[in-house]
PDB file of C-alpha atoms in Angstrom:
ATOM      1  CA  UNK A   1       6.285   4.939 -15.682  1.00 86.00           C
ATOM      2  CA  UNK A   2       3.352   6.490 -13.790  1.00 94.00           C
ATOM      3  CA  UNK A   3       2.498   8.029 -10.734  1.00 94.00           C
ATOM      4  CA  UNK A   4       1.304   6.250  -7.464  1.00 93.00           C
ATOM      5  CA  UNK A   5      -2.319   7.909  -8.340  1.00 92.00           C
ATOM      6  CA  UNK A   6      -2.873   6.766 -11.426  1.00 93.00           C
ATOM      7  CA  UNK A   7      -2.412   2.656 -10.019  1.00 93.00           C
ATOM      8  CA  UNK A   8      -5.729   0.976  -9.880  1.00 93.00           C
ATOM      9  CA  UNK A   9      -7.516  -0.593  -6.745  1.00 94.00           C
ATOM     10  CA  UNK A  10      -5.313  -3.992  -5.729  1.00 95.00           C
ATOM     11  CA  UNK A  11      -2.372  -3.893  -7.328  1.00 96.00           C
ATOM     12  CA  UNK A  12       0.990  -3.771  -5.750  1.00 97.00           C
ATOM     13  CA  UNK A  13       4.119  -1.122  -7.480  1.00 97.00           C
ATOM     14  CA  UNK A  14       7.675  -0.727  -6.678  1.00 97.00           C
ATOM     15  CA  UNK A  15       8.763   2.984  -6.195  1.00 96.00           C
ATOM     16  CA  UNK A  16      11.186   4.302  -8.550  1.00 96.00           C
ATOM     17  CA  UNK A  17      11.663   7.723  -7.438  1.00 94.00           C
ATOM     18  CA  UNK A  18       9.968  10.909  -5.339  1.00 94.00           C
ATOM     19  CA  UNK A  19       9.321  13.681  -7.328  1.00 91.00           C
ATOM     20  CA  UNK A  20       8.348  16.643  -4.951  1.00 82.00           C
ATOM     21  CA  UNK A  21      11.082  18.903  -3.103  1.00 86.00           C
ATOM     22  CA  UNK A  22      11.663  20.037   0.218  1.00 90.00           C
ATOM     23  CA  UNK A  23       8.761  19.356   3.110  1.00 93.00           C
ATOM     24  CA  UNK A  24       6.775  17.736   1.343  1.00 90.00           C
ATOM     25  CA  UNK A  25       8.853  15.133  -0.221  1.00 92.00           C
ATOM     26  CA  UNK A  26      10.688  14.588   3.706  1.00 94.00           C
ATOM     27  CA  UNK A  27       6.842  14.195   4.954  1.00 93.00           C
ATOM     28  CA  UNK A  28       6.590  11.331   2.141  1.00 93.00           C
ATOM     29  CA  UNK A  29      10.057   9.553   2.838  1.00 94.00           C
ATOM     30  CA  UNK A  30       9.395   9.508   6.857  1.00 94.00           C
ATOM     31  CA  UNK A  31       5.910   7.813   5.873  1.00 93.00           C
ATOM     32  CA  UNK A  32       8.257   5.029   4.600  1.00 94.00           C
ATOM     33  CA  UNK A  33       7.368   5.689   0.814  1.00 95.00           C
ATOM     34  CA  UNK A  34      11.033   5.677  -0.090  1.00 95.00           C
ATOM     35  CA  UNK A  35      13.235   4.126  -3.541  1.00 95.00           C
ATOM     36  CA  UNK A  36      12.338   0.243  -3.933  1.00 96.00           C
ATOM     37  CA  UNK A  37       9.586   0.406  -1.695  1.00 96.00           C
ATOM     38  CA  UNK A  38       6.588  -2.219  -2.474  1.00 97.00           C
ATOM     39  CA  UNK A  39       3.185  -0.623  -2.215  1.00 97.00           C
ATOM     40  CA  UNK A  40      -0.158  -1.973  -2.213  1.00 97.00           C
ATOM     41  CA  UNK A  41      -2.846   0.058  -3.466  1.00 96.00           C
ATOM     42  CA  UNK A  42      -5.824  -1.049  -0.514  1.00 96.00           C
ATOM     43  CA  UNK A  43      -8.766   1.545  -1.395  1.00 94.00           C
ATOM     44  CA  UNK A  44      -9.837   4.720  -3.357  1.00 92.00           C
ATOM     45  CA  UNK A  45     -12.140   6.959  -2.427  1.00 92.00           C
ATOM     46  CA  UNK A  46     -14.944   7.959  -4.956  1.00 90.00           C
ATOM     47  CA  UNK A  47     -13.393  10.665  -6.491  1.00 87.00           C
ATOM     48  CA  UNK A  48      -9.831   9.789  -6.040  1.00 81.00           C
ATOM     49  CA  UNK A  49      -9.207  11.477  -3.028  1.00 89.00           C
ATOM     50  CA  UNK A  50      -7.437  10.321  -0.506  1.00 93.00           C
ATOM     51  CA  UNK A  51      -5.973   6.678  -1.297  1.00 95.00           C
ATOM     52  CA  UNK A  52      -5.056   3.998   1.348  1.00 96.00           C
ATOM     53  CA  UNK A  53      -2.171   2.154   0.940  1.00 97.00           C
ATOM     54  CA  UNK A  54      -0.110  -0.406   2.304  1.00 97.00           C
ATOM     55  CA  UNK A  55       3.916   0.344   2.690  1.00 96.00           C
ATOM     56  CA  UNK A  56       6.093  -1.925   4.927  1.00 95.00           C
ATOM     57  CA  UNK A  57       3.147  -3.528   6.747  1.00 94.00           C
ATOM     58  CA  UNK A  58       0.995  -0.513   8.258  1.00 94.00           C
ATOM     59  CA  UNK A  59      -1.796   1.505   6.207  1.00 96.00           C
ATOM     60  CA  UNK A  60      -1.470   4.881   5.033  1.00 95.00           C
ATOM     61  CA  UNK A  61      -4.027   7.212   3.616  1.00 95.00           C
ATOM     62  CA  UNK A  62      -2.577   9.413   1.009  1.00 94.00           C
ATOM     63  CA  UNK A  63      -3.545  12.675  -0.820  1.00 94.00           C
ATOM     64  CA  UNK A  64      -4.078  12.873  -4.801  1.00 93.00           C
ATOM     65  CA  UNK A  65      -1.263  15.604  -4.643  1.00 92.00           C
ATOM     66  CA  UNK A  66       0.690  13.586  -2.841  1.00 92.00           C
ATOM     67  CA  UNK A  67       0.370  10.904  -4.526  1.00 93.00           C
ATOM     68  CA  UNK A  68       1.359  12.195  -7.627  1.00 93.00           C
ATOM     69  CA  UNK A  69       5.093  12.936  -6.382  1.00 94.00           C
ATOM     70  CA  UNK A  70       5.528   8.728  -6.322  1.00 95.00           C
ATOM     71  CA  UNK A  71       6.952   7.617  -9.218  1.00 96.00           C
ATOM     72  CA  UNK A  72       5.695   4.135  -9.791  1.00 96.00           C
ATOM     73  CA  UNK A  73       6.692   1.332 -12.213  1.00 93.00           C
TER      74      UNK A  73
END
């Protein structure tokens, strides 16, 4: 398994699992990012910083630390 930053640019993963505690890891669920979730991996940024995704239909832009608390497989 990996983490949501380590997927390249265009490929879709399922969520296995949110790693972070308390705020943070609420601040990730209410973005939709939850268990079983399919997410498409739209851009990266230059040096990896933020990421846009696609979750449920709608865009996100996500930080590297906060992508690292999405388990991936």
């Amino acid at each position: 398994m990996k983490t949501l930053r380590e997927v390249k640019c265009g490929d879709t993963v399922t969520v296995v699992k949110l790693s972070g505690e308390g705020a943070v890891k609420r601040r990730i669920m209410d973005m939709g990012i939850t268990k079983g979730t399919l997410v498409f991996v739209r851009k990266v940024a230059p040096l990896g910083d933020p990421i846009e995704v696609t979750v449920r239909g709608y865009e996100l832009s996500l930080r590297k630390a906060d992508a690292e608390m999405v388990i991936v497989d």
